[in-house]
Amino acid sequence: MSGEAEAATVVVIEDDHHISDLVALYLRRDGFRVLQADDAERGLEVVGRERPVLVVLDIGLPGRLDGLQACRELRLQGDVPVVMLTARDDELDRVLGLELGADDYVTKPFSPRELVARVHAILRRSAAASDGKAEATVYRLGDVEVDTGRREVRQGGPEHTDVVAVTTREFDLLVYLAANRGLALSRQQLLDGVWGAGWYGDARTVDVHVRQLRKKLGDGLRLTTVWGVGYRLD
Ligand code: CA
């Protein structure tokens, strides 16, 4: 994907115009095409129509849907990366606790430069993922198939197969676990391997994503908690 080079679209959903304009300014300066929406419903409509490469989504939004509900809605529609803007630590707790599968979080007040750096990091990851097509692998893990070429997780037997909707990060985590099958991996290893060395979130993040994968894939996924260490995929 060369999206970053050809004015890739980012949708910013934020009702605080000052913040929204500032984020848009920095993203535009970096060559993105930016569309702004000040409530979730309008934002979702723009995302559906414009197919952005990324969504910046505020949690506290007016109207029928708040940012958390909007994030859940985006997850049902596809796997566009989402960076959430949170106003307070307790909002971040809610984001993590609700297992929405946002790809990154920034707590206000944040520097727009930092946000733009996060956006680039996420897009580099998804670009690297699709550039690797020549070496695409299909991991078969019980009744779960992880297809790195199509970036698709499938579940079921030869009779009937379902595509399971997972987020960018859940997918990357699954691939990392699959590539290291049979090995007990610490949360730190998983953070470094999947989120990258520049990530300064905490181990909770790994737990949240693992819980989400377990919920989506059920017992078909043989993902074991290794007490005192982390996780192992068999
Ligand atoms: Ca707000």
PDB file of C-alpha atoms in Angstrom, residues 58-152:
ATOM      1  CA  ASP A  58     -12.801  11.383  20.370  1.00  0.00           C
ATOM      2  CA  ILE A  59     -14.543   9.525  23.209  1.00  0.00           C
ATOM      3  CA  GLY A  60     -16.733  12.352  24.445  1.00  0.00           C
ATOM      4  CA  LEU A  61     -19.062  13.177  21.574  1.00  0.00           C
ATOM      5  CA  PRO A  62     -22.513  14.752  21.609  1.00  0.00           C
ATOM      6  CA  GLY A  63     -25.529  13.067  20.088  1.00  0.00           C
ATOM      7  CA  ARG A  64     -26.895   9.565  20.028  1.00  0.00           C
ATOM      8  CA  LEU A  65     -23.532   7.760  19.889  1.00  0.00           C
ATOM      9  CA  ASP A  66     -20.453   8.545  21.926  1.00  0.00           C
ATOM     10  CA  GLY A  67     -16.944   7.674  20.799  1.00  0.00           C
ATOM     11  CA  LEU A  68     -16.990   4.259  22.453  1.00  0.00           C
ATOM     12  CA  GLN A  69     -20.153   3.252  20.640  1.00  0.00           C
ATOM     13  CA  ALA A  70     -18.791   4.692  17.412  1.00  0.00           C
ATOM     14  CA  CYS A  71     -15.635   2.617  17.805  1.00  0.00           C
ATOM     15  CA  ARG A  72     -17.714  -0.518  18.267  1.00  0.00           C
ATOM     16  CA  GLU A  73     -19.656   0.415  15.153  1.00  0.00           C
ATOM     17  CA  LEU A  74     -16.433   0.907  13.146  1.00  0.00           C
ATOM     18  CA  ARG A  75     -15.257  -2.521  14.267  1.00  0.00           C
ATOM     19  CA  LEU A  76     -18.416  -4.087  12.897  1.00  0.00           C
ATOM     20  CA  GLN A  77     -17.847  -2.374   9.566  1.00  0.00           C
ATOM     21  CA  GLY A  78     -14.230  -3.356   9.013  1.00  0.00           C
ATOM     22  CA  ASP A  79     -10.700  -3.051  10.274  1.00  0.00           C
ATOM     23  CA  VAL A  80      -9.831   0.601   9.665  1.00  0.00           C
ATOM     24  CA  PRO A  81      -7.266   1.569  12.330  1.00  0.00           C
ATOM     25  CA  VAL A  82      -8.685   3.797  15.070  1.00  0.00           C
ATOM     26  CA  VAL A  83      -6.756   6.184  17.316  1.00  0.00           C
ATOM     27  CA  MET A  84      -8.892   7.263  20.263  1.00  0.00           C
ATOM     28  CA  LEU A  85      -8.656  10.615  21.992  1.00  0.00           C
ATOM     29  CA  THR A  86      -9.347  10.350  25.689  1.00  0.00           C
ATOM     30  CA  ALA A  87      -9.731  13.255  28.073  1.00  0.00           C
ATOM     31  CA  ARG A  88      -8.835  11.529  31.313  1.00  0.00           C
ATOM     32  CA  ASP A  89      -7.164   8.398  32.593  1.00  0.00           C
ATOM     33  CA  ASP A  90     -10.490   6.951  33.673  1.00  0.00           C
ATOM     34  CA  GLU A  91     -11.695   7.274  30.107  1.00  0.00           C
ATOM     35  CA  LEU A  92      -8.633   5.327  29.005  1.00  0.00           C
ATOM     36  CA  ASP A  93      -9.579   2.662  31.537  1.00  0.00           C
ATOM     37  CA  ARG A  94     -12.982   2.472  29.934  1.00  0.00           C
ATOM     38  CA  VAL A  95     -11.451   2.133  26.479  1.00  0.00           C
ATOM     39  CA  LEU A  96      -9.250  -0.718  27.653  1.00  0.00           C
ATOM     40  CA  GLY A  97     -11.945  -2.223  29.846  1.00  0.00           C
ATOM     41  CA  LEU A  98     -14.535  -2.296  27.116  1.00  0.00           C
ATOM     42  CA  GLU A  99     -12.163  -4.117  24.799  1.00  0.00           C
ATOM     43  CA  LEU A 100     -13.075  -2.012  21.844  1.00  0.00           C
ATOM     44  CA  GLY A 101      -9.926  -2.830  19.969  1.00  0.00           C
ATOM     45  CA  ALA A 102      -8.839   0.692  19.164  1.00  0.00           C
ATOM     46  CA  ASP A 103      -5.347   0.615  17.698  1.00  0.00           C
ATOM     47  CA  ASP A 104      -3.902   3.360  19.812  1.00  0.00           C
ATOM     48  CA  TYR A 105      -4.865   5.951  22.402  1.00  0.00           C
ATOM     49  CA  VAL A 106      -3.788   9.493  23.092  1.00  0.00           C
ATOM     50  CA  THR A 107      -4.722  11.270  26.317  1.00  0.00           C
ATOM     51  CA  LYS A 108      -5.570  14.962  26.229  1.00  0.00           C
ATOM     52  CA  PRO A 109      -3.789  17.255  26.348  1.00  0.00           C
ATOM     53  CA  PHE A 110      -1.557  15.709  23.703  1.00  0.00           C
ATOM     54  CA  SER A 111       0.895  17.191  21.280  1.00  0.00           C
ATOM     55  CA  PRO A 112      -0.398  17.048  17.696  1.00  0.00           C
ATOM     56  CA  ARG A 113       3.102  16.063  16.661  1.00  0.00           C
ATOM     57  CA  GLU A 114       2.881  12.995  18.867  1.00  0.00           C
ATOM     58  CA  LEU A 115      -0.500  12.090  17.440  1.00  0.00           C
ATOM     59  CA  VAL A 116       0.825  12.377  13.889  1.00  0.00           C
ATOM     60  CA  ALA A 117       3.776  10.165  14.838  1.00  0.00           C
ATOM     61  CA  ARG A 118       1.347   7.533  16.138  1.00  0.00           C
ATOM     62  CA  VAL A 119      -0.672   7.745  12.938  1.00  0.00           C
ATOM     63  CA  HIS A 120       2.454   7.142  10.862  1.00  0.00           C
ATOM     64  CA  ALA A 121       3.491   4.231  13.057  1.00  0.00           C
ATOM     65  CA  ILE A 122       0.126   2.532  12.579  1.00  0.00           C
ATOM     66  CA  LEU A 123       0.131   3.105   8.826  1.00  0.00           C
ATOM     67  CA  ARG A 124       3.703   1.811   8.506  1.00  0.00           C
ATOM     68  CA  ARG A 125       2.601  -1.359  10.237  1.00  0.00           C
ATOM     69  CA  SER A 126      -0.323  -1.938   7.924  1.00  0.00           C
ATOM     70  CA  ALA A 127       1.819  -1.037   4.879  1.00  0.00           C
ATOM     71  CA  ALA A 128       4.490  -3.511   5.987  1.00  0.00           C
ATOM     72  CA  ALA A 129       1.773  -6.101   6.413  1.00  0.00           C
ATOM     73  CA  SER A 130       0.473  -5.729   2.873  1.00  0.00           C
ATOM     74  CA  ASP A 131       3.936  -5.335   1.292  1.00  0.00           C
ATOM     75  CA  GLY A 132       4.792  -8.746   2.672  1.00  0.00           C
ATOM     76  CA  LYS A 133       2.371 -10.432   0.306  1.00  0.00           C
ATOM     77  CA  ALA A 134       5.052 -12.416  -1.518  1.00  0.00           C
ATOM     78  CA  GLU A 135       5.741 -14.203   1.739  1.00  0.00           C
ATOM     79  CA  ALA A 136       2.123 -14.573   2.716  1.00  0.00           C
ATOM     80  CA  THR A 137       1.486 -17.434   5.064  1.00  0.00           C
ATOM     81  CA  VAL A 138      -1.631 -19.232   6.149  1.00  0.00           C
ATOM     82  CA  TYR A 139      -1.322 -20.442   9.743  1.00  0.00           C
ATOM     83  CA  ARG A 140      -3.651 -23.293  10.610  1.00  0.00           C
ATOM     84  CA  LEU A 141      -4.426 -23.312  14.305  1.00  0.00           C
ATOM     85  CA  GLY A 142      -7.064 -25.923  15.010  1.00  0.00           C
ATOM     86  CA  ASP A 143     -10.217 -24.706  13.280  1.00  0.00           C
ATOM     87  CA  VAL A 144      -8.762 -21.215  12.945  1.00  0.00           C
ATOM     88  CA  GLU A 145      -6.894 -20.057   9.841  1.00  0.00           C
ATOM     89  CA  VAL A 146      -4.817 -16.890   9.837  1.00  0.00           C
ATOM     90  CA  ASP A 147      -4.104 -15.701   6.312  1.00  0.00           C
ATOM     91  CA  THR A 148      -1.388 -13.022   6.302  1.00  0.00           C
ATOM     92  CA  GLY A 149      -1.785 -12.348   2.574  1.00  0.00           C
ATOM     93  CA  ARG A 150      -5.472 -11.528   2.767  1.00  0.00           C
ATOM     94  CA  ARG A 151      -5.118 -10.330   6.373  1.00  0.00           C
ATOM     95  CA  GLU A 152      -8.053 -12.507   7.184  1.00  0.00           C
TER      96      GLU A 152
END
